[in-house]
PDB file of C-alpha atoms in Angstrom:
ATOM      1  CA  MET G   1    -252.738 -10.395 -81.629  1.00 43.00           C
ATOM      2  CA  ILE G   2    -250.655  -7.369 -79.690  1.00 52.00           C
ATOM      3  CA  GLY G   3    -253.054  -4.241 -78.943  1.00 55.00           C
ATOM      4  CA  LEU G   4    -251.360  -0.976 -79.809  1.00 62.00           C
ATOM      5  CA  VAL G   5    -250.041   0.944 -77.437  1.00 66.00           C
ATOM      6  CA  THR G   6    -252.204   4.309 -76.597  1.00 76.00           C
ATOM      7  CA  GLY G   7    -250.854   7.883 -75.742  1.00 75.00           C
ATOM      8  CA  ALA G   8    -253.059   7.711 -72.806  1.00 79.00           C
ATOM      9  CA  GLN G   9    -251.268   3.972 -71.688  1.00 83.00           C
ATOM     10  CA  VAL G  10    -247.655   5.513 -72.380  1.00 85.00           C
ATOM     11  CA  ALA G  11    -248.834   8.824 -69.963  1.00 85.00           C
ATOM     12  CA  PHE G  12    -250.082   6.355 -67.232  1.00 86.00           C
ATOM     13  CA  TRP G  13    -246.893   4.037 -66.594  1.00 87.00           C
ATOM     14  CA  MET G  14    -244.404   7.191 -66.917  1.00 89.00           C
ATOM     15  CA  LEU G  15    -246.789   9.550 -64.612  1.00 90.00           C
ATOM     16  CA  ALA G  16    -248.392   7.067 -61.852  1.00 90.00           C
ATOM     17  CA  PRO G  17    -245.025   6.004 -60.461  1.00 91.00           C
ATOM     18  CA  ILE G  18    -244.081   9.973 -59.693  1.00 92.00           C
ATOM     19  CA  MET G  19    -247.778  10.756 -58.718  1.00 91.00           C
ATOM     20  CA  VAL G  20    -247.695   7.731 -56.308  1.00 92.00           C
ATOM     21  CA  LEU G  21    -243.930   8.129 -55.027  1.00 93.00           C
ATOM     22  CA  ALA G  22    -244.650  12.029 -54.714  1.00 92.00           C
ATOM     23  CA  ALA G  23    -247.906  11.525 -52.549  1.00 91.00           C
ATOM     24  CA  ILE G  24    -245.929   9.115 -50.410  1.00 92.00           C
ATOM     25  CA  GLY G  25    -243.441  11.529 -49.938  1.00 90.00           C
ATOM     26  CA  MET G  26    -246.198  14.408 -49.311  1.00 88.00           C
ATOM     27  CA  VAL G  27    -247.148  12.500 -46.141  1.00 86.00           C
ATOM     28  CA  LEU G  28    -243.763  11.678 -44.451  1.00 88.00           C
ATOM     29  CA  VAL G  29    -241.679  14.719 -45.776  1.00 86.00           C
ATOM     30  CA  ARG G  30    -241.205  16.444 -42.307  1.00 80.00           C
ATOM     31  CA  LYS G  31    -241.223  20.197 -43.863  1.00 79.00           C
ATOM     32  CA  ALA G  32    -244.914  21.374 -45.013  1.00 77.00           C
ATOM     33  CA  VAL G  33    -243.141  23.423 -47.698  1.00 80.00           C
ATOM     34  CA  HIS G  34    -241.839  20.220 -49.295  1.00 84.00           C
ATOM     35  CA  SER G  35    -245.304  18.380 -48.545  1.00 85.00           C
ATOM     36  CA  ALA G  36    -246.427  21.886 -50.880  1.00 84.00           C
ATOM     37  CA  LEU G  37    -244.317  21.205 -53.232  1.00 86.00           C
ATOM     38  CA  LEU G  38    -244.430  17.293 -53.617  1.00 89.00           C
ATOM     39  CA  LEU G  39    -248.636  17.715 -53.846  1.00 88.00           C
ATOM     40  CA  ALA G  40    -247.733  20.392 -56.380  1.00 87.00           C
ATOM     41  CA  THR G  41    -245.470  17.578 -58.591  1.00 90.00           C
ATOM     42  CA  VAL G  42    -248.956  15.574 -57.641  1.00 91.00           C
ATOM     43  CA  MET G  43    -251.724  17.993 -59.449  1.00 89.00           C
ATOM     44  CA  VAL G  44    -249.134  18.685 -62.367  1.00 91.00           C
ATOM     45  CA  CYS G  45    -249.067  15.080 -63.249  1.00 91.00           C
ATOM     46  CA  LEU G  46    -252.761  14.408 -63.153  1.00 90.00           C
ATOM     47  CA  ALA G  47    -253.390  17.707 -65.290  1.00 90.00           C
ATOM     48  CA  ALA G  48    -251.180  15.471 -67.660  1.00 90.00           C
ATOM     49  CA  GLN G  49    -253.495  12.471 -67.450  1.00 89.00           C
ATOM     50  CA  TYR G  50    -256.348  14.598 -68.257  1.00 88.00           C
ATOM     51  CA  ALA G  51    -254.537  16.000 -71.133  1.00 88.00           C
ATOM     52  CA  ALA G  52    -254.167  12.263 -72.431  1.00 87.00           C
ATOM     53  CA  GLN G  53    -257.334  10.927 -71.622  1.00 83.00           C
ATOM     54  CA  ASP G  54    -258.774  14.072 -74.230  1.00 81.00           C
ATOM     55  CA  ALA G  55    -260.326  15.928 -71.043  1.00 81.00           C
ATOM     56  CA  PRO G  56    -259.119  19.250 -72.033  1.00 83.00           C
ATOM     57  CA  PHE G  57    -261.547  20.882 -69.412  1.00 82.00           C
ATOM     58  CA  LEU G  58    -260.540  18.653 -66.522  1.00 83.00           C
ATOM     59  CA  PHE G  59    -256.573  19.434 -67.939  1.00 87.00           C
ATOM     60  CA  ALA G  60    -257.516  23.317 -67.516  1.00 87.00           C
ATOM     61  CA  VAL G  61    -259.004  23.529 -64.144  1.00 85.00           C
ATOM     62  CA  GLN G  62    -256.511  21.057 -62.793  1.00 87.00           C
ATOM     63  CA  ILE G  63    -253.854  23.603 -63.791  1.00 88.00           C
ATOM     64  CA  ILE G  64    -255.962  27.015 -62.770  1.00 87.00           C
ATOM     65  CA  VAL G  65    -257.667  25.987 -60.322  1.00 83.00           C
ATOM     66  CA  TYR G  66    -255.881  23.199 -58.352  1.00 81.00           C
ATOM     67  CA  THR G  67    -252.441  23.952 -58.654  1.00 83.00           C
ATOM     68  CA  GLY G  68    -252.464  27.603 -59.986  1.00 82.00           C
ATOM     69  CA  ALA G  69    -255.083  28.645 -56.791  1.00 79.00           C
ATOM     70  CA  ILE G  70    -255.704  26.122 -53.816  1.00 78.00           C
ATOM     71  CA  LEU G  71    -252.247  25.459 -53.569  1.00 79.00           C
ATOM     72  CA  MET G  72    -251.017  29.143 -53.659  1.00 79.00           C
ATOM     73  CA  LEU G  73    -253.776  29.131 -50.936  1.00 76.00           C
ATOM     74  CA  PHE G  74    -251.614  26.326 -48.981  1.00 77.00           C
ATOM     75  CA  LEU G  75    -248.718  28.094 -49.099  1.00 76.00           C
ATOM     76  CA  PHE G  76    -250.240  31.547 -48.147  1.00 75.00           C
ATOM     77  CA  VAL G  77    -251.333  29.751 -44.929  1.00 73.00           C
ATOM     78  CA  LEU G  78    -248.075  28.111 -44.501  1.00 73.00           C
ATOM     79  CA  MET G  79    -246.301  31.664 -44.501  1.00 71.00           C
ATOM     80  CA  LEU G  80    -249.285  33.036 -42.109  1.00 68.00           C
ATOM     81  CA  VAL G  81    -248.583  30.340 -39.362  1.00 64.00           C
ATOM     82  CA  GLY G  82    -245.008  29.819 -40.260  1.00 59.00           C
ATOM     83  CA  VAL G  83    -242.798  27.357 -41.932  1.00 53.00           C
ATOM     84  CA  ASP G  84    -241.142  26.496 -38.258  1.00 53.00           C
ATOM     85  CA  ALA G  85    -244.635  25.926 -36.735  1.00 50.00           C
ATOM     86  CA  SER G  86    -245.014  22.069 -34.588  1.00 55.00           C
ATOM     87  CA  ASP G  87    -248.014  19.874 -34.320  1.00 57.00           C
ATOM     88  CA  SER G  88    -249.491  18.742 -31.096  1.00 60.00           C
ATOM     89  CA  LEU G  89    -249.215  14.812 -30.825  1.00 63.00           C
ATOM     90  CA  VAL G  90    -251.810  14.852 -27.909  1.00 69.00           C
ATOM     91  CA  GLU G  91    -255.176  13.924 -29.635  1.00 68.00           C
ATOM     92  CA  THR G  92    -258.201  16.796 -28.626  1.00 71.00           C
ATOM     93  CA  ILE G  93    -260.776  14.966 -30.603  1.00 73.00           C
ATOM     94  CA  ARG G  94    -261.601  11.498 -29.268  1.00 77.00           C
ATOM     95  CA  GLY G  95    -262.219   9.335 -31.914  1.00 79.00           C
ATOM     96  CA  GLN G  96    -260.433  10.696 -34.722  1.00 81.00           C
ATOM     97  CA  ARG G  97    -257.744   7.984 -35.509  1.00 82.00           C
ATOM     98  CA  LEU G  98    -261.009   5.343 -35.571  1.00 87.00           C
ATOM     99  CA  LEU G  99    -262.352   7.708 -38.378  1.00 88.00           C
ATOM    100  CA  ALA G 100    -259.246   8.272 -39.932  1.00 87.00           C
ATOM    101  CA  GLY G 101    -259.025   4.393 -40.095  1.00 89.00           C
ATOM    102  CA  LEU G 102    -262.524   4.203 -41.708  1.00 92.00           C
ATOM    103  CA  ALA G 103    -262.053   6.998 -43.892  1.00 92.00           C
ATOM    104  CA  PHE G 104    -259.121   5.159 -45.745  1.00 91.00           C
ATOM    105  CA  ILE G 105    -261.031   1.657 -45.469  1.00 94.00           C
ATOM    106  CA  GLY G 106    -263.881   3.437 -47.320  1.00 93.00           C
ATOM    107  CA  PHE G 107    -261.795   5.179 -49.901  1.00 91.00           C
ATOM    108  CA  GLY G 108    -259.676   1.706 -50.268  1.00 91.00           C
ATOM    109  CA  ALA G 109    -262.539   0.489 -51.443  1.00 92.00           C
ATOM    110  CA  LEU G 110    -263.668   3.009 -53.820  1.00 91.00           C
ATOM    111  CA  LEU G 111    -260.548   2.934 -55.319  1.00 88.00           C
ATOM    112  CA  VAL G 112    -260.719  -0.538 -55.787  1.00 90.00           C
ATOM    113  CA  ALA G 113    -263.644  -0.502 -57.161  1.00 89.00           C
ATOM    114  CA  ALA G 114    -263.049   2.144 -59.813  1.00 85.00           C
ATOM    115  CA  VAL G 115    -260.416   0.586 -60.962  1.00 84.00           C
ATOM    116  CA  GLY G 116    -262.321  -2.558 -61.232  1.00 85.00           C
ATOM    117  CA  ASN G 117    -265.169  -1.014 -62.902  1.00 81.00           C
ATOM    118  CA  ALA G 118    -262.597   0.626 -65.619  1.00 76.00           C
ATOM    119  CA  ILE G 119    -260.659  -2.801 -66.033  1.00 79.00           C
ATOM    120  CA  TYR G 120    -263.538  -5.702 -65.823  1.00 80.00           C
ATOM    121  CA  GLY G 121    -266.161  -3.432 -67.086  1.00 73.00           C
ATOM    122  CA  ASN G 122    -268.132  -2.389 -69.987  1.00 76.00           C
ATOM    123  CA  PRO G 123    -266.892   1.626 -70.834  1.00 71.00           C
ATOM    124  CA  THR G 124    -269.156   3.363 -72.983  1.00 70.00           C
ATOM    125  CA  GLY G 125    -266.653   5.588 -74.318  1.00 69.00           C
ATOM    126  CA  LEU G 126    -266.193   9.319 -74.470  1.00 68.00           C
ATOM    127  CA  ALA G 127    -267.277   9.528 -77.970  1.00 72.00           C
ATOM    128  CA  ASP G 128    -270.683   8.055 -77.029  1.00 75.00           C
ATOM    129  CA  ALA G 129    -271.273   9.509 -73.470  1.00 72.00           C
ATOM    130  CA  GLN G 130    -270.598  13.391 -74.473  1.00 73.00           C
ATOM    131  CA  PRO G 131    -271.706  13.669 -78.160  1.00 76.00           C
ATOM    132  CA  ASP G 132    -271.592  17.328 -77.820  1.00 77.00           C
ATOM    133  CA  GLY G 133    -268.186  16.921 -76.076  1.00 73.00           C
ATOM    134  CA  ASN G 134    -266.226  17.300 -72.922  1.00 72.00           C
ATOM    135  CA  PRO G 135    -266.814  20.962 -71.433  1.00 76.00           C
ATOM    136  CA  LYS G 136    -271.009  21.021 -72.149  1.00 80.00           C
ATOM    137  CA  GLY G 137    -270.607  17.682 -70.720  1.00 79.00           C
ATOM    138  CA  ILE G 138    -269.847  19.023 -67.453  1.00 80.00           C
ATOM    139  CA  ALA G 139    -271.176  22.028 -67.576  1.00 82.00           C
ATOM    140  CA  GLN G 140    -275.158  20.103 -67.612  1.00 84.00           C
ATOM    141  CA  LEU G 141    -273.611  17.823 -64.796  1.00 83.00           C
ATOM    142  CA  LEU G 142    -272.656  20.663 -62.547  1.00 82.00           C
ATOM    143  CA  PHE G 143    -275.750  23.645 -63.234  1.00 84.00           C
ATOM    144  CA  GLY G 144    -278.060  20.952 -63.923  1.00 86.00           C
ATOM    145  CA  LYS G 145    -277.665  17.282 -61.886  1.00 86.00           C
ATOM    146  CA  TYR G 146    -275.130  18.691 -59.334  1.00 88.00           C
ATOM    147  CA  VAL G 147    -276.221  22.667 -58.934  1.00 89.00           C
ATOM    148  CA  PHE G 148    -276.909  22.241 -55.273  1.00 91.00           C
ATOM    149  CA  ALA G 149    -274.309  20.318 -53.952  1.00 89.00           C
ATOM    150  CA  PHE G 150    -271.910  22.965 -56.247  1.00 85.00           C
ATOM    151  CA  GLU G 151    -273.301  26.074 -54.882  1.00 90.00           C
ATOM    152  CA  VAL G 152    -272.980  24.354 -51.184  1.00 91.00           C
ATOM    153  CA  THR G 153    -269.158  23.700 -52.033  1.00 88.00           C
ATOM    154  CA  SER G 154    -268.516  27.509 -53.570  1.00 87.00           C
ATOM    155  CA  ALA G 155    -270.103  29.202 -50.341  1.00 91.00           C
ATOM    156  CA  LEU G 156    -267.995  26.499 -48.159  1.00 90.00           C
ATOM    157  CA  LEU G 157    -265.072  27.540 -50.196  1.00 85.00           C
ATOM    158  CA  ILE G 158    -266.065  31.657 -49.297  1.00 90.00           C
ATOM    159  CA  THR G 159    -266.648  30.929 -45.824  1.00 91.00           C
ATOM    160  CA  ALA G 160    -263.467  29.241 -45.333  1.00 86.00           C
ATOM    161  CA  ALA G 161    -261.361  32.295 -47.028  1.00 82.00           C
ATOM    162  CA  LEU G 162    -263.388  34.804 -45.333  1.00 87.00           C
ATOM    163  CA  GLY G 163    -262.583  32.443 -41.720  1.00 85.00           C
ATOM    164  CA  ALA G 164    -258.896  32.802 -43.041  1.00 78.00           C
ATOM    165  CA  MET G 165    -258.622  36.466 -43.295  1.00 81.00           C
ATOM    166  CA  MET G 166    -260.642  37.194 -40.082  1.00 82.00           C
ATOM    167  CA  LEU G 167    -258.224  34.584 -38.231  1.00 79.00           C
ATOM    168  CA  ALA G 168    -254.544  36.156 -39.789  1.00 75.00           C
ATOM    169  CA  HIS G 169    -256.028  39.783 -39.066  1.00 76.00           C
ATOM    170  CA  ARG G 170    -254.781  41.618 -36.030  1.00 77.00           C
ATOM    171  CA  GLU G 171    -255.534  44.687 -34.779  1.00 78.00           C
ATOM    172  CA  ARG G 172    -252.922  47.652 -34.453  1.00 77.00           C
ATOM    173  CA  LEU G 173    -252.329  48.345 -30.431  1.00 81.00           C
ATOM    174  CA  THR G 174    -250.153  50.882 -30.956  1.00 83.00           C
ATOM    175  CA  LYS G 175    -249.843  53.981 -33.617  1.00 84.00           C
ATOM    176  CA  LYS G 176    -248.281  53.483 -36.828  1.00 85.00           C
ATOM    177  CA  ARG G 177    -245.094  55.472 -36.911  1.00 86.00           C
ATOM    178  CA  THR G 178    -244.215  57.866 -39.224  1.00 89.00           C
ATOM    179  CA  GLN G 179    -241.181  58.579 -41.544  1.00 89.00           C
ATOM    180  CA  ARG G 180    -241.398  61.944 -39.744  1.00 90.00           C
ATOM    181  CA  ASP G 181    -241.217  60.254 -36.400  1.00 89.00           C
ATOM    182  CA  HIS G 182    -237.603  58.038 -36.972  1.00 87.00           C
ATOM    183  CA  ALA G 183    -236.315  61.104 -38.182  1.00 88.00           C
ATOM    184  CA  GLU G 184    -236.988  62.973 -34.927  1.00 90.00           C
ATOM    185  CA  ASP G 185    -235.611  60.037 -33.131  1.00 89.00           C
ATOM    186  CA  ARG G 186    -232.383  60.009 -35.510  1.00 86.00           C
ATOM    187  CA  ILE G 187    -232.136  63.538 -34.151  1.00 89.00           C
ATOM    188  CA  ARG G 188    -232.622  62.942 -31.100  1.00 90.00           C
ATOM    189  CA  LYS G 189    -230.451  60.328 -31.035  1.00 87.00           C
ATOM    190  CA  TYR G 190    -228.114  62.305 -32.547  1.00 86.00           C
ATOM    191  CA  ALA G 191    -228.058  65.065 -30.043  1.00 88.00           C
ATOM    192  CA  GLU G 192    -228.096  63.074 -26.642  1.00 88.00           C
ATOM    193  CA  SER G 193    -225.539  60.289 -27.921  1.00 85.00           C
ATOM    194  CA  GLY G 194    -224.070  61.468 -30.471  1.00 79.00           C
ATOM    195  CA  VAL G 195    -225.227  58.402 -32.670  1.00 77.00           C
ATOM    196  CA  HIS G 196    -225.123  59.478 -36.877  1.00 75.00           C
ATOM    197  CA  PRO G 197    -227.983  60.585 -38.081  1.00 79.00           C
ATOM    198  CA  GLY G 198    -227.499  59.221 -41.344  1.00 74.00           C
ATOM    199  CA  PRO G 199    -227.285  55.314 -42.871  1.00 71.00           C
ATOM    200  CA  LEU G 200    -224.829  53.070 -41.629  1.00 65.00           C
ATOM    201  CA  PRO G 201    -222.204  52.613 -44.635  1.00 61.00           C
ATOM    202  CA  THR G 202    -222.833  49.779 -46.886  1.00 64.00           C
ATOM    203  CA  PRO G 203    -220.908  46.642 -47.408  1.00 58.00           C
ATOM    204  CA  GLY G 204    -218.538  46.792 -49.785  1.00 53.00           C
ATOM    205  CA  VAL G 205    -218.423  50.213 -50.372  1.00 52.00           C
ATOM    206  CA  LEU G 206    -215.154  51.658 -51.963  1.00 51.00           C
ATOM    207  CA  ALA G 207    -213.936  48.069 -51.883  1.00 49.00           C
ATOM    208  CA  ARG G 208    -212.803  45.850 -54.576  1.00 52.00           C
ATOM    209  CA  HIS G 209    -215.336  43.043 -53.357  1.00 55.00           C
ATOM    210  CA  ASN G 210    -218.730  44.234 -53.190  1.00 54.00           C
ATOM    211  CA  ALA G 211    -220.165  41.906 -50.814  1.00 65.00           C
ATOM    212  CA  VAL G 212    -221.775  41.809 -47.665  1.00 67.00           C
ATOM    213  CA  ASP G 213    -219.057  40.173 -46.134  1.00 64.00           C
ATOM    214  CA  THR G 214    -216.535  42.802 -46.994  1.00 71.00           C
ATOM    215  CA  PRO G 215    -216.082  45.947 -44.384  1.00 72.00           C
ATOM    216  CA  ALA G 216    -216.909  49.553 -46.081  1.00 74.00           C
ATOM    217  CA  LEU G 217    -213.610  51.903 -46.064  1.00 70.00           C
ATOM    218  CA  LEU G 218    -214.164  54.866 -44.667  1.00 71.00           C
ATOM    219  CA  PRO G 219    -212.829  58.514 -46.522  1.00 68.00           C
ATOM    220  CA  ASP G 220    -209.499  57.897 -44.453  1.00 67.00           C
ATOM    221  CA  GLY G 221    -209.119  54.190 -45.727  1.00 64.00           C
ATOM    222  CA  SER G 222    -209.931  53.052 -42.836  1.00 69.00           C
ATOM    223  CA  ILE G 223    -212.240  50.438 -41.572  1.00 70.00           C
ATOM    224  CA  ALA G 224    -216.418  51.004 -41.209  1.00 74.00           C
ATOM    225  CA  PRO G 225    -216.530  48.169 -38.679  1.00 71.00           C
ATOM    226  CA  THR G 226    -220.245  48.845 -38.215  1.00 73.00           C
ATOM    227  CA  SER G 227    -220.881  48.312 -41.976  1.00 75.00           C
ATOM    228  CA  VAL G 228    -220.778  44.668 -41.362  1.00 73.00           C
ATOM    229  CA  SER G 229    -223.658  42.617 -39.675  1.00 72.00           C
ATOM    230  CA  ARG G 230    -222.843  41.245 -36.338  1.00 72.00           C
ATOM    231  CA  VAL G 231    -224.320  37.950 -37.106  1.00 71.00           C
ATOM    232  CA  LEU G 232    -221.103  37.482 -39.236  1.00 69.00           C
ATOM    233  CA  GLN G 233    -218.655  38.573 -37.526  1.00 67.00           C
ATOM    234  CA  ALA G 234    -220.185  36.310 -34.700  1.00 70.00           C
ATOM    235  CA  ARG G 235    -220.181  33.675 -37.481  1.00 69.00           C
ATOM    236  CA  GLY G 236    -216.600  34.424 -38.629  1.00 68.00           C
ATOM    237  CA  THR G 237    -217.098  34.760 -42.021  1.00 68.00           C
ATOM    238  CA  VAL G 238    -216.049  37.981 -42.462  1.00 68.00           C
ATOM    239  CA  PHE G 239    -213.632  39.357 -45.171  1.00 65.00           C
ATOM    240  CA  PRO G 240    -210.383  38.919 -43.428  1.00 62.00           C
ATOM    241  CA  GLU G 241    -209.124  42.097 -42.297  1.00 60.00           C
ATOM    242  CA  SER G 242    -204.866  41.161 -43.416  1.00 63.00           C
ATOM    243  CA  GLU G 243    -206.299  41.261 -46.804  1.00 65.00           C
ATOM    244  CA  GLU G 244    -208.426  44.202 -47.024  1.00 63.00           C
ATOM    245  CA  ARG G 245    -205.257  46.260 -45.706  1.00 66.00           C
ATOM    246  CA  ASP G 246    -203.124  44.421 -48.064  1.00 71.00           C
ATOM    247  CA  GLU G 247    -205.373  45.869 -50.546  1.00 66.00           C
ATOM    248  CA  VAL G 248    -205.481  49.054 -48.992  1.00 65.00           C
ATOM    249  CA  GLN G 249    -201.848  49.356 -48.732  1.00 71.00           C
ATOM    250  CA  LYS G 250    -201.675  48.586 -52.256  1.00 72.00           C
ATOM    251  CA  VAL G 251    -203.947  51.836 -52.988  1.00 65.00           C
ATOM    252  CA  ARG G 252    -202.026  54.072 -50.745  1.00 66.00           C
ATOM    253  CA  GLU G 253    -198.753  52.911 -53.066  1.00 70.00           C
ATOM    254  CA  ILE G 254    -200.403  53.947 -56.000  1.00 67.00           C
ATOM    255  CA  SER G 255    -201.790  57.032 -55.187  1.00 62.00           C
ATOM    256  CA  GLU G 256    -198.657  58.214 -53.133  1.00 63.00           C
ATOM    257  CA  GLY G 257    -197.093  58.142 -56.314  1.00 58.00           C
ATOM    258  CA  ASP G 258    -199.318  61.040 -57.837  1.00 53.00           C
ATOM    259  CA  PRO G 259    -197.665  64.530 -57.514  1.00 51.00           C
ATOM    260  CA  GLY G 260    -199.337  66.923 -54.866  1.00 52.00           C
ATOM    261  CA  ASP G 261    -201.997  63.685 -53.174  1.00 50.00           C
ATOM    262  CA  ARG G 262    -201.436  63.115 -49.671  1.00 53.00           C
ATOM    263  CA  VAL G 263    -203.394  60.255 -48.188  1.00 47.00           C
ATOM    264  CA  PRO G 264    -203.934  59.841 -44.550  1.00 50.00           C
ATOM    265  CA  SER G 265    -202.429  56.990 -42.523  1.00 52.00           C
ATOM    266  CA  GLU G 266    -204.467  53.945 -41.511  1.00 48.00           C
ATOM    267  CA  PRO G 267    -205.092  53.298 -38.148  1.00 49.00           C
ATOM    268  CA  GLU G 268    -203.189  50.547 -36.726  1.00 50.00           C
ATOM    269  CA  SER G 269    -205.647  48.120 -35.613  1.00 51.00           C
ATOM    270  CA  THR G 270    -209.872  48.355 -36.268  1.00 49.00           C
ATOM    271  CA  ASP G 271    -212.130  45.638 -33.853  1.00 50.00           C
ATOM    272  CA  LEU G 272    -214.619  44.297 -35.539  1.00 48.00           C
ATOM    273  CA  SER G 273    -215.911  42.696 -32.692  1.00 47.00           C
ATOM    274  CA  GLY G 274    -216.719  45.423 -29.680  1.00 45.00           C
ATOM    275  CA  TYR G 275    -219.849  46.820 -31.426  1.00 43.00           C
ATOM    276  CA  GLY G 276    -223.377  46.603 -29.544  1.00 44.00           C
ATOM    277  CA  GLU G 277    -226.380  47.167 -31.221  1.00 44.00           C
ATOM    278  CA  GLY G 278    -226.265  51.170 -29.581  1.00 45.00           C
ATOM    279  CA  ASP G 279    -223.765  51.609 -32.045  1.00 43.00           C
ATOM    280  CA  LYS G 280    -226.047  51.367 -34.768  1.00 41.00           C
ATOM    281  CA  LEU G 281    -229.699  53.332 -35.301  1.00 38.00           C
TER     282      LEU G 281
END
């Protein structure tokens, strides 16, 4: 007689391969951000497994605490350390590889024992093991039998959070510059070297294309080189000057047709590469 396939079995065989592949990829990928995203995949799939096993409390904890809080803590650490930071391959603690191997063997034995007990054992069943419900049974274990371990773990997490804050904190060595200081610097540069104290022209201003690679146009119709980033100029991704000038010429032809309008002539050439950092505020 063929037994009926339950929803928990369908969820397991659908999500288990995804979890295994994501876990392997989490270890093998080179970028820490990709590893964190793969870890999130494993956590969400595990939460779905809890839901399929009629464990709503563990499902909520897995989503809210682990996926929503602890994983965000991982991402914050990556933001503090930097995604481009490389780890040293030099072994600083003697015997750590041996200890890691022993821990791997012990975890493998524990996993085999758990799977074997689930397959060949005589499970009691959730209804008989927790007649009052899953949340009440977990509460009795956490605040009864394992209350000491639970409190020690909470204290450890709080200590780790405080330690991360202390390591990330940096004392300011110089006085924080205020808006008044920046304004005085702009006026001082204007008095000494003639640099305009106002903001730089925004890319795309008075132009048809409102994009960062399109130079702004000055009131006389000429191109403002300082409106385009020097990085874009070095990469050669600036909007072609010839096309920009063609559009300017079209605007001039339309404007010259109106009586009483007088449009100033445009300079013959504008070099976008001859401006340095001293020309900007």
